[in-house]
Amino acid sequence: MRIDQLRDELGSHPADPRRVQLRLRSLRARRLRYRAVISVIALVVVLVAVAALGGLRRSAGSSSEGGSGAPNFTYACGTISLSEALAADDLSNGASIIVGRGHLTGVVRNAPIDGGGYRQFVVDEVRVLAGPALTTRTAWIAETWEATPLPATVNGGTRAPGATWSVDGSFFGEWWPKNAADKSVLPMLNIQPYQDGLVIFTRRACVDVSGVPNIPYSGTFSELPGEDSNRYARDYPVRAVKLADIVALLHTIQQTSSAGAGCPENRASPPVPTSRAAPRHS
Amino acid sequence: MRFDEFVGAEMAGLGRFAGALTGDADAAEDVLAEALFACYRHWRRVSRAANPRAYVRRVIVNTYLDAGRRESRRRTSPTGDAGVVDRVQEESTGRVDDRLAVGRLLGRLTPAQRAAVVLTYYDDLDAPAVAEIMGCTPGTVRSHLSHARAVLRLEPDPRRDAEVVPDED
């Protein structure tokens, strides 16, 4: 074989540049699709993780606020409507919905398990809107203990504010009585500011109030010392709902509940099991 | 230089190179597309190389050799074994004029031997340059060429006679 024969033969099967370009384009497109799929999967994993984290917080928050069998709606984070929150977490589980005026005593207690703090709050005046009458005027407010930042909001907020109430002490709240089964669980109180006939829902409440008439609200509230809740509250939409509308909503819930008595499927879901203990008598 | 610019400028030459390596236009397109895709994924590194063209050819050769290895795992009949070399050597006096016969003889080369032949006789590279592209030593290249010349019954190339001497290794 001569060298020129060899070269002729070697050069006789060139790849078609157009077909190579097409093939290359196809591979690049496939890679883009692959990366897109991977990105979507990664996003889903992150969302699931965030949702799971949120669920853990919610369940832990339930425990911290109400002790065993005493959940709250403060960590529902907007995925649950106000009516569902009131029905599911409060009226079906022995809480009292109240408006009143009160003040912090300065007494702090730590939970026995996770060390989260609770502030003692004394109710000076109270009006029970729904649920049983109060048997004591002293309850405990859970400190905000979200050390892990939340996903950033459109306003850039990464942390939910803590409990707030009006500067004159007025509040709207859910009062969880001392646990009947576990006497060591103290009464708990979740509060939102109440002023000028309006209940103000910060992200602390984490309920969706779009089902009732509401308006945006801005203002400064009393807060637990050191929590800077007014600043964190401004990172999220703050909405105000007329107390009259909430009272009407409570009536509707109670009527529906009476009509559905004996039909478990008509009742709200039971509270999520809790992992964070409420403060107990030491 | 951007990847698309490089491909646009070099595609024709790379297509011929890939065709010489594979001996089949379809296979050449597969190998070349796969190699270029690999370069595309690491283009930043490729474009920073001292000689991107040589780098891309190295990727093409590696892709071709990998494809050959995959193919050889699927098949059971070896193509470049000593028996083939011996038989060819017995017939080494005959001249091969028929193009098909040339193709058949090239088909008897191992992928590494063929790569060495292509880089040496088609791209006119010397043994060290071929060795760099193939990722082996110049001695190994010369060994591949020696076996390939025997299989191909290649006439002596006056320009390369001094180079294509089988190493002791």
CSV table of C-alpha atoms in Angstrom, one decimal:
chain,number,residue,atom,x,y,z
A,1,MET,CA,0.0,0.0,0.0
A,2,ARG,CA,1.3,3.4,-0.9
A,3,ILE,CA,1.1,6.3,1.4
A,4,ASP,CA,-1.1,8.3,-1.0
A,5,GLN,CA,-3.5,5.4,-1.2
A,6,LEU,CA,-3.7,5.3,2.6
A,7,ARG,CA,-4.3,9.0,2.7
A,8,ASP,CA,-7.0,8.8,0.1
A,9,GLU,CA,-8.7,6.1,2.0
A,10,LEU,CA,-8.4,7.9,5.3
A,11,GLY,CA,-9.9,11.0,3.8
A,12,SER,CA,-12.8,9.3,2.1
A,13,HIS,CA,-15.2,9.2,5.0
A,14,PRO,CA,-15.4,12.7,6.4
A,15,ALA,CA,-18.1,13.5,8.9
A,16,ASP,CA,-20.8,15.7,7.5
A,17,PRO,CA,-20.4,19.0,9.3
A,18,ARG,CA,-24.1,19.8,9.2
A,19,ARG,CA,-25.1,16.5,10.7
A,20,VAL,CA,-22.4,16.9,13.4
A,21,GLN,CA,-23.8,20.3,14.1
A,22,LEU,CA,-27.3,18.9,14.4
A,23,ARG,CA,-26.1,16.1,16.6
A,24,LEU,CA,-24.2,18.5,18.7
A,25,ARG,CA,-27.2,20.8,19.0
A,26,SER,CA,-29.3,17.8,20.1
A,27,LEU,CA,-26.8,16.9,22.8
A,28,ARG,CA,-26.7,20.5,24.0
A,29,ALA,CA,-30.4,20.7,24.1
A,30,ARG,CA,-30.6,17.4,25.9
A,31,ARG,CA,-28.1,18.7,28.4
A,32,LEU,CA,-30.2,21.8,28.9
A,33,ARG,CA,-33.3,19.7,29.5
A,34,TYR,CA,-31.3,17.5,31.8
A,35,ARG,CA,-30.1,20.6,33.8
A,36,ALA,CA,-33.7,22.0,33.8
A,37,VAL,CA,-35.0,18.7,35.2
A,38,ILE,CA,-32.2,18.6,37.8
A,39,SER,CA,-33.0,22.2,38.7
A,40,VAL,CA,-36.7,21.4,39.0
A,41,ILE,CA,-35.9,18.3,41.1
A,42,ALA,CA,-33.5,20.4,43.3
A,43,LEU,CA,-36.2,23.1,43.7
A,44,VAL,CA,-38.8,20.5,44.6
A,45,VAL,CA,-36.4,19.0,47.2
A,46,VAL,CA,-35.7,22.4,48.6
A,47,LEU,CA,-39.4,23.2,48.8
A,48,VAL,CA,-40.2,19.9,50.4
A,49,ALA,CA,-37.4,20.5,52.9
A,50,VAL,CA,-38.7,24.0,53.6
A,51,ALA,CA,-42.3,22.6,53.9
A,52,ALA,CA,-41.1,19.9,56.2
A,53,LEU,CA,-39.2,22.5,58.3
A,54,GLY,CA,-42.3,24.6,58.4
A,55,GLY,CA,-44.3,21.6,59.6
A,56,LEU,CA,-41.8,20.9,62.3
A,57,ARG,CA,-42.0,24.5,63.4
A,58,ARG,CA,-45.8,24.4,63.3
A,59,SER,CA,-46.0,21.3,65.4
A,60,ALA,CA,-43.3,22.6,67.8
A,61,GLY,CA,-45.1,25.9,68.0
A,62,SER,CA,-48.3,24.1,68.8
A,63,SER,CA,-46.7,22.5,71.7
A,64,SER,CA,-45.0,25.6,72.9
A,65,GLU,CA,-48.2,27.6,72.9
A,66,GLY,CA,-50.6,25.2,74.2
A,67,GLY,CA,-48.9,22.3,75.7
A,68,SER,CA,-50.3,18.8,75.2
A,69,GLY,CA,-53.6,19.0,73.4
A,70,ALA,CA,-53.5,22.8,73.1
A,71,PRO,CA,-52.4,23.8,69.7
A,72,ASN,CA,-52.5,27.3,68.2
A,73,PHE,CA,-52.8,28.9,64.8
A,74,THR,CA,-49.8,31.2,65.0
A,75,TYR,CA,-47.5,29.1,62.8
A,76,ALA,CA,-49.9,28.2,60.1
A,77,CYS,CA,-48.2,30.9,58.1
A,78,GLY,CA,-51.0,31.9,55.8
A,79,THR,CA,-51.9,28.5,54.4
A,80,ILE,CA,-54.9,28.2,56.7
A,81,SER,CA,-57.8,30.6,56.7
A,82,LEU,CA,-58.8,32.5,59.8
A,83,SER,CA,-62.1,30.6,60.0
A,84,GLU,CA,-60.3,27.2,59.7
A,85,ALA,CA,-57.8,28.3,62.3
A,86,LEU,CA,-60.5,29.4,64.8
A,87,ALA,CA,-62.5,26.3,64.2
A,88,ALA,CA,-59.8,23.7,64.1
A,89,ASP,CA,-57.4,24.9,66.7
A,90,ASP,CA,-59.4,26.9,69.1
A,91,LEU,CA,-63.1,26.1,69.4
A,92,SER,CA,-62.7,22.4,68.8
A,93,ASN,CA,-60.0,22.1,71.3
A,94,GLY,CA,-61.2,24.0,74.3
A,95,ALA,CA,-59.6,27.4,73.8
A,96,SER,CA,-61.3,30.7,74.5
A,97,ILE,CA,-61.3,33.5,72.0
A,98,ILE,CA,-61.0,36.7,73.9
A,99,VAL,CA,-60.3,40.4,73.6
A,100,GLY,CA,-58.9,42.3,76.6
A,101,ARG,CA,-56.2,44.3,78.1
A,102,GLY,CA,-53.2,43.1,80.0
A,103,HIS,CA,-49.5,43.5,80.7
A,104,LEU,CA,-46.3,41.6,81.1
A,105,THR,CA,-45.2,40.8,84.7
A,106,GLY,CA,-41.6,40.4,83.8
A,107,VAL,CA,-41.6,36.8,85.0
A,108,VAL,CA,-39.8,34.5,82.5
A,109,ARG,CA,-40.0,30.7,82.5
A,110,ASN,CA,-38.1,28.3,80.4
A,111,ALA,CA,-39.7,25.1,79.0
A,112,PRO,CA,-38.3,22.0,80.6
A,113,ILE,CA,-37.4,20.3,77.3
A,114,ASP,CA,-36.1,22.7,74.7
A,115,GLY,CA,-35.3,25.7,76.9
A,116,GLY,CA,-37.6,28.0,75.0
A,117,GLY,CA,-38.7,31.0,77.0
A,118,TYR,CA,-42.2,32.1,78.1
A,119,ARG,CA,-43.3,35.4,79.4
A,120,GLN,CA,-46.0,35.7,82.1
A,121,PHE,CA,-48.9,37.9,81.0
A,122,VAL,CA,-51.7,39.1,83.3
A,123,VAL,CA,-55.1,39.9,81.8
A,124,ASP,CA,-56.5,43.0,83.5
A,125,GLU,CA,-59.8,43.2,81.5
A,126,VAL,CA,-61.3,40.5,79.3
A,127,ARG,CA,-64.3,39.8,77.1
A,128,VAL,CA,-64.8,36.2,76.0
A,129,LEU,CA,-66.0,36.0,72.5
A,130,ALA,CA,-66.2,32.2,72.3
A,131,GLY,CA,-65.3,29.3,74.4
A,132,PRO,CA,-65.2,28.8,78.1
A,133,ALA,CA,-64.8,31.5,80.7
A,134,LEU,CA,-61.3,32.1,82.1
A,135,THR,CA,-60.5,30.5,85.4
A,136,THR,CA,-57.4,32.6,86.0
A,137,ARG,CA,-56.0,35.9,84.8
A,138,THR,CA,-52.5,34.8,84.4
A,139,ALA,CA,-51.1,33.1,81.2
A,140,TRP,CA,-47.9,32.6,79.4
A,141,ILE,CA,-46.8,33.9,76.0
A,142,ALA,CA,-44.2,32.0,74.1
A,143,GLU,CA,-41.1,33.9,73.0
A,144,THR,CA,-40.2,33.8,69.4
A,145,TRP,CA,-37.6,31.2,69.1
A,146,GLU,CA,-37.1,30.8,65.4
A,147,ALA,CA,-33.4,30.8,65.3
A,148,THR,CA,-33.5,29.4,61.7
A,149,PRO,CA,-34.3,32.2,59.3
A,150,LEU,CA,-37.5,31.8,57.2
A,151,PRO,CA,-37.5,32.0,53.4
A,152,ALA,CA,-37.1,35.6,52.4
A,153,THR,CA,-40.3,37.4,51.5
A,154,VAL,CA,-40.9,40.0,48.8
A,155,ASN,CA,-40.0,42.6,51.4
A,156,GLY,CA,-36.9,40.7,52.3
A,157,GLY,CA,-38.1,39.5,55.7
A,158,THR,CA,-36.6,36.3,56.9
A,159,ARG,CA,-38.0,36.0,60.4
A,160,ALA,CA,-41.5,36.0,61.8
A,161,PRO,CA,-42.2,38.6,64.4
A,162,GLY,CA,-42.9,37.6,67.9
A,163,ALA,CA,-46.1,38.3,69.9
A,164,THR,CA,-47.4,41.9,69.8
A,165,TRP,CA,-50.3,43.7,71.3
A,166,SER,CA,-51.4,47.3,71.4
A,167,VAL,CA,-49.4,49.9,73.3
A,168,ASP,CA,-52.4,50.4,75.7
A,169,GLY,CA,-52.4,46.6,76.4
A,170,SER,CA,-55.3,45.7,74.2
A,171,PHE,CA,-55.2,42.4,72.5
A,172,PHE,CA,-57.2,39.8,70.7
A,173,GLY,CA,-56.1,36.3,71.6
A,174,GLU,CA,-56.7,32.6,72.1
A,175,TRP,CA,-56.5,31.5,75.6
A,176,TRP,CA,-55.6,27.9,76.3
A,177,PRO,CA,-56.5,26.8,79.8
A,178,LYS,CA,-54.3,24.8,82.0
A,179,ASN,CA,-54.2,21.3,80.6
A,180,ALA,CA,-56.8,19.1,82.2
A,181,ALA,CA,-54.8,15.9,81.8
A,182,ASP,CA,-51.4,17.4,82.7
A,183,LYS,CA,-51.7,19.8,85.5
A,184,SER,CA,-48.2,21.0,85.1
A,185,VAL,CA,-49.0,22.6,81.7
A,186,LEU,CA,-49.6,26.3,82.3
A,187,PRO,CA,-52.3,28.4,80.6
A,188,MET,CA,-51.1,29.8,77.3
A,189,LEU,CA,-52.0,32.9,75.5
A,190,ASN,CA,-51.6,33.8,71.8
A,191,ILE,CA,-52.2,37.5,71.2
A,192,GLN,CA,-52.5,39.9,68.4
A,193,PRO,CA,-52.9,43.7,68.7
A,194,TYR,CA,-56.4,45.0,69.0
A,195,GLN,CA,-57.2,48.6,68.7
A,196,ASP,CA,-59.9,50.9,67.3
A,197,GLY,CA,-62.2,47.9,66.8
A,198,LEU,CA,-59.6,46.2,64.6
A,199,VAL,CA,-57.7,43.0,65.2
A,200,ILE,CA,-54.3,43.3,63.6
A,201,PHE,CA,-52.8,40.1,62.1
A,202,THR,CA,-49.0,40.2,61.8
A,203,ARG,CA,-47.1,37.2,60.4
A,204,ARG,CA,-47.0,36.0,63.9
A,205,ALA,CA,-50.6,34.9,63.4
A,206,CYS,CA,-49.8,33.2,60.1
A,207,VAL,CA,-53.4,32.9,59.0
A,208,ASP,CA,-55.0,33.8,55.7
A,209,VAL,CA,-57.5,36.6,56.4
A,210,SER,CA,-58.5,37.0,52.7
A,211,GLY,CA,-61.8,35.2,53.5
A,212,VAL,CA,-63.0,38.1,55.6
A,213,PRO,CA,-62.9,41.8,54.9
A,214,ASN,CA,-59.5,43.2,55.8
A,215,ILE,CA,-57.3,46.2,55.2
A,216,PRO,CA,-53.6,46.9,55.3
A,217,TYR,CA,-52.4,48.2,58.6
A,218,SER,CA,-49.3,49.8,59.9
A,219,GLY,CA,-48.5,50.9,63.4
A,220,THR,CA,-46.3,50.2,66.3
A,221,PHE,CA,-47.2,47.7,69.0
A,222,SER,CA,-46.0,46.5,72.3
A,223,GLU,CA,-43.6,43.6,72.0
A,224,LEU,CA,-41.8,41.1,74.1
A,225,PRO,CA,-38.5,42.6,75.2
A,226,GLY,CA,-35.6,41.9,72.9
A,227,GLU,CA,-37.6,40.4,70.1
A,228,ASP,CA,-37.7,43.5,67.9
A,229,SER,CA,-41.1,42.3,66.6
A,230,ASN,CA,-42.2,45.7,65.3
A,231,ARG,CA,-39.3,45.6,62.9
A,232,TYR,CA,-39.9,42.0,61.8
A,233,ALA,CA,-43.6,42.6,61.4
A,234,ARG,CA,-43.0,45.3,58.8
A,235,ASP,CA,-41.2,42.7,56.6
A,236,TYR,CA,-44.5,41.0,56.0
A,237,PRO,CA,-48.0,42.2,55.1
A,238,VAL,CA,-49.9,43.3,58.2
A,239,ARG,CA,-53.7,43.1,57.8
A,240,ALA,CA,-56.5,44.4,60.0
A,241,VAL,CA,-59.9,42.7,60.4
A,242,LYS,CA,-62.9,44.3,62.2
A,243,LEU,CA,-63.6,42.6,65.4
A,244,ALA,CA,-67.3,42.5,64.4
A,245,ASP,CA,-66.4,40.4,61.4
A,246,ILE,CA,-64.5,38.0,63.6
A,247,VAL,CA,-67.4,37.8,66.0
A,248,ALA,CA,-69.7,37.0,63.1
A,249,LEU,CA,-67.3,34.4,61.9
A,250,LEU,CA,-67.2,32.8,65.3
A,251,HIS,CA,-71.0,32.6,65.4
A,252,THR,CA,-71.0,30.9,62.0
A,253,ILE,CA,-68.4,28.4,63.2
A,254,GLN,CA,-70.3,27.6,66.3
A,255,GLN,CA,-73.6,27.1,64.4
A,256,THR,CA,-71.9,24.9,61.9
A,257,SER,CA,-70.2,23.0,64.7
A,258,SER,CA,-73.5,22.4,66.4
A,259,ALA,CA,-75.1,21.3,63.2
A,260,GLY,CA,-72.3,18.8,62.6
A,261,ALA,CA,-72.1,17.5,66.1
A,262,GLY,CA,-71.8,13.7,66.1
A,263,CYS,CA,-70.4,13.8,62.5
A,264,PRO,CA,-66.6,13.6,63.0
A,265,GLU,CA,-66.0,14.3,59.3
A,266,ASN,CA,-67.6,17.7,59.8
A,267,ARG,CA,-65.2,18.7,62.4
A,268,ALA,CA,-61.9,20.2,62.0
A,269,SER,CA,-58.8,18.1,62.0
A,270,PRO,CA,-57.2,17.3,65.4
A,271,PRO,CA,-54.2,19.2,66.3
A,272,VAL,CA,-50.8,18.2,65.1
A,273,PRO,CA,-48.8,16.2,67.6
A,274,THR,CA,-46.4,18.5,69.4
A,275,SER,CA,-42.8,18.3,70.1
A,276,ARG,CA,-42.1,21.4,72.2
A,277,ALA,CA,-43.4,21.4,75.6
A,278,ALA,CA,-45.2,24.3,77.2
A,279,PRO,CA,-43.9,25.6,80.4
A,280,ARG,CA,-44.7,23.6,83.5
A,281,HIS,CA,-44.8,24.1,87.1
A,282,SER,CA,-41.4,23.2,88.5
B,1,MET,CA,-12.5,32.2,21.3
B,2,ARG,CA,-16.1,31.1,21.9
B,3,PHE,CA,-17.0,27.5,21.4
B,4,ASP,CA,-19.3,28.2,18.5
B,5,GLU,CA,-16.6,30.2,16.8
B,6,PHE,CA,-14.1,27.5,17.2
B,7,VAL,CA,-16.5,24.8,15.8
B,8,GLY,CA,-17.4,27.0,12.9
B,9,ALA,CA,-13.8,27.5,11.9
B,10,GLU,CA,-12.6,24.0,12.6
B,11,MET,CA,-15.5,21.8,11.7
B,12,ALA,CA,-14.4,20.8,8.2
B,13,GLY,CA,-10.9,19.7,9.3
B,14,LEU,CA,-12.3,18.0,12.4
B,15,GLY,CA,-14.8,16.2,10.3
B,16,ARG,CA,-12.1,14.8,8.0
B,17,PHE,CA,-10.0,13.9,11.0
B,18,ALA,CA,-12.9,12.0,12.7
B,19,GLY,CA,-13.7,10.3,9.4
B,20,ALA,CA,-10.1,9.1,9.1
B,21,LEU,CA,-10.2,7.8,12.6
B,22,THR,CA,-13.4,5.8,12.3
B,23,GLY,CA,-13.4,5.0,8.6
B,24,ASP,CA,-17.1,5.5,8.5
B,25,ALA,CA,-19.0,8.8,8.1
B,26,ASP,CA,-21.8,7.9,10.5
B,27,ALA,CA,-19.5,6.7,13.2
B,28,ALA,CA,-17.3,9.8,12.6
B,29,GLU,CA,-20.3,12.1,13.2
B,30,ASP,CA,-21.1,10.3,16.4
B,31,VAL,CA,-17.6,10.4,17.7
B,32,LEU,CA,-17.1,14.0,16.6
B,33,ALA,CA,-20.4,15.2,18.1
B,34,GLU,CA,-19.7,13.4,21.3
B,35,ALA,CA,-16.2,14.8,21.5
B,36,LEU,CA,-17.3,18.3,20.7
B,37,PHE,CA,-20.0,18.1,23.3
B,38,ALA,CA,-17.4,17.1,25.9
B,39,CYS,CA,-15.3,20.1,24.9
B,40,TYR,CA,-18.4,22.3,25.1
B,41,ARG,CA,-19.0,21.2,28.6
B,42,HIS,CA,-15.5,22.2,29.6
B,43,TRP,CA,-14.9,24.9,27.1
B,44,ARG,CA,-13.4,27.3,29.6
B,45,ARG,CA,-10.6,24.9,30.3
B,46,VAL,CA,-10.2,23.9,26.6
B,47,SER,CA,-10.0,27.5,25.4
B,48,ARG,CA,-7.3,28.2,28.0
B,49,ALA,CA,-5.1,25.4,26.7
B,50,ALA,CA,-2.0,26.4,24.9
B,51,ASN,CA,-3.3,24.7,21.7
B,52,PRO,CA,-7.0,24.3,21.8
B,53,ARG,CA,-7.0,22.6,18.4
B,54,ALA,CA,-4.6,19.9,19.6
B,55,TYR,CA,-6.7,19.6,22.8
B,56,VAL,CA,-9.9,19.0,20.8
B,57,ARG,CA,-8.1,16.4,18.7
B,58,ARG,CA,-7.0,14.7,21.8
B,59,VAL,CA,-10.6,14.6,23.0
B,60,ILE,CA,-11.7,13.2,19.7
B,61,VAL,CA,-9.0,10.5,19.8
B,62,ASN,CA,-10.0,9.6,23.3
B,63,THR,CA,-13.6,9.5,22.4
B,64,TYR,CA,-12.8,7.2,19.4
B,65,LEU,CA,-10.6,4.9,21.6
B,66,ASP,CA,-13.3,4.8,24.3
B,67,ALA,CA,-15.9,3.9,21.6
B,68,GLY,CA,-13.5,1.2,20.3
B,69,ARG,CA,-13.2,-0.2,23.8
B,70,ARG,CA,-16.9,-0.3,24.2
B,71,GLU,CA,-17.3,-1.9,20.9
B,72,SER,CA,-14.6,-4.5,21.7
B,73,ARG,CA,-16.4,-5.4,24.9
B,74,ARG,CA,-19.5,-6.1,22.8
B,75,ARG,CA,-17.7,-8.2,20.3
B,76,THR,CA,-15.6,-11.3,20.8
B,77,SER,CA,-13.4,-11.3,17.8
B,78,PRO,CA,-10.2,-9.3,18.2
B,79,THR,CA,-9.0,-7.3,15.2
B,80,GLY,CA,-5.4,-6.5,15.8
B,81,ASP,CA,-4.0,-9.6,17.4
B,82,ALA,CA,-0.6,-11.1,16.6
B,83,GLY,CA,-2.2,-13.7,14.4
B,84,VAL,CA,-3.5,-11.1,12.0
B,85,VAL,CA,-0.1,-9.4,12.0
B,86,ASP,CA,1.6,-12.7,11.1
B,87,ARG,CA,-0.8,-13.5,8.3
B,88,VAL,CA,-0.4,-10.1,6.8
B,89,GLN,CA,3.3,-10.3,7.1
B,90,GLU,CA,3.2,-13.5,5.1
B,91,GLU,CA,1.4,-11.7,2.3
B,92,SER,CA,3.5,-8.6,2.5
B,93,THR,CA,4.9,-8.9,-1.0
B,94,GLY,CA,1.5,-8.2,-2.6
B,95,ARG,CA,0.5,-4.7,-3.4
B,96,VAL,CA,-2.9,-3.5,-2.6
B,97,ASP,CA,-4.3,-1.3,-5.2
B,98,ASP,CA,-7.9,-1.9,-4.7
B,99,ARG,CA,-9.5,0.8,-2.5
B,100,LEU,CA,-11.8,-1.7,-0.8
B,101,ALA,CA,-8.8,-3.8,0.1
B,102,VAL,CA,-7.2,-0.7,1.6
B,103,GLY,CA,-10.3,-0.2,3.7
B,104,ARG,CA,-10.3,-3.9,4.7
B,105,LEU,CA,-6.7,-3.7,5.8
B,106,LEU,CA,-7.4,-0.5,7.8
B,107,GLY,CA,-10.2,-2.3,9.4
B,108,ARG,CA,-7.8,-4.8,10.8
B,109,LEU,CA,-6.0,-2.2,12.9
B,110,THR,CA,-6.8,-1.7,16.5
B,111,PRO,CA,-8.2,1.6,17.3
B,112,ALA,CA,-4.9,2.7,18.9
B,113,GLN,CA,-3.0,1.6,15.8
B,114,ARG,CA,-5.4,3.4,13.6
B,115,ALA,CA,-5.2,6.5,15.6
B,116,ALA,CA,-1.4,6.4,15.4
B,117,VAL,CA,-1.7,5.9,11.6
B,118,VAL,CA,-4.1,8.8,11.1
B,119,LEU,CA,-2.1,11.2,13.2
B,120,THR,CA,1.1,10.2,11.6
B,121,TYR,CA,0.2,9.8,8.0
B,122,TYR,CA,-2.9,11.9,7.6
B,123,ASP,CA,-2.1,14.7,10.0
B,124,ASP,CA,1.7,14.6,9.4
B,125,LEU,CA,2.6,14.7,13.1
B,126,ASP,CA,5.8,13.3,14.5
B,127,ALA,CA,5.8,10.6,17.2
B,128,PRO,CA,6.1,12.9,20.2
B,129,ALA,CA,3.2,15.0,19.0
B,130,VAL,CA,1.2,11.9,18.3
B,131,ALA,CA,2.1,10.6,21.7
B,132,GLU,CA,0.9,13.8,23.4
B,133,ILE,CA,-2.5,13.5,21.7
B,134,MET,CA,-2.8,9.8,22.4
B,135,GLY,CA,-1.7,10.2,25.9
B,136,CYS,CA,1.1,7.6,25.6
B,137,THR,CA,4.9,7.6,25.0
B,138,PRO,CA,6.5,8.1,21.7
B,139,GLY,CA,7.8,4.5,21.9
B,140,THR,CA,4.3,3.2,22.2
B,141,VAL,CA,3.4,5.2,19.2
B,142,ARG,CA,6.2,3.8,17.2
B,143,SER,CA,5.2,0.3,18.3
B,144,HIS,CA,1.6,1.0,17.1
B,145,LEU,CA,3.0,2.3,13.8
B,146,SER,CA,5.2,-0.7,13.3
B,147,HIS,CA,2.4,-3.2,13.7
B,148,ALA,CA,0.1,-1.0,11.6
B,149,ARG,CA,2.6,-0.9,8.8
B,150,ALA,CA,2.9,-4.6,8.9
B,151,VAL,CA,-0.8,-5.0,8.7
B,152,LEU,CA,-1.2,-2.4,6.0
B,153,ARG,CA,1.8,-3.7,4.0
B,154,LEU,CA,2.7,0.0,3.8
B,155,GLU,CA,5.5,1.0,1.5
B,156,PRO,CA,8.3,2.7,3.2
B,157,ASP,CA,7.9,6.4,3.7
B,158,PRO,CA,11.2,8.0,3.0
B,159,ARG,CA,10.3,10.9,5.2
B,160,ARG,CA,9.6,8.7,8.1
B,161,ASP,CA,11.8,5.8,7.8
B,162,ALA,CA,14.1,7.1,10.4
B,163,GLU,CA,11.3,7.7,12.8
B,164,VAL,CA,9.2,4.6,12.5
B,165,VAL,CA,11.5,2.2,14.2
B,166,PRO,CA,10.0,-0.1,16.7
B,167,ASP,CA,11.2,0.6,20.2
B,168,GLU,CA,12.7,-2.0,22.4
B,169,ASP,CA,9.8,-1.5,24.8
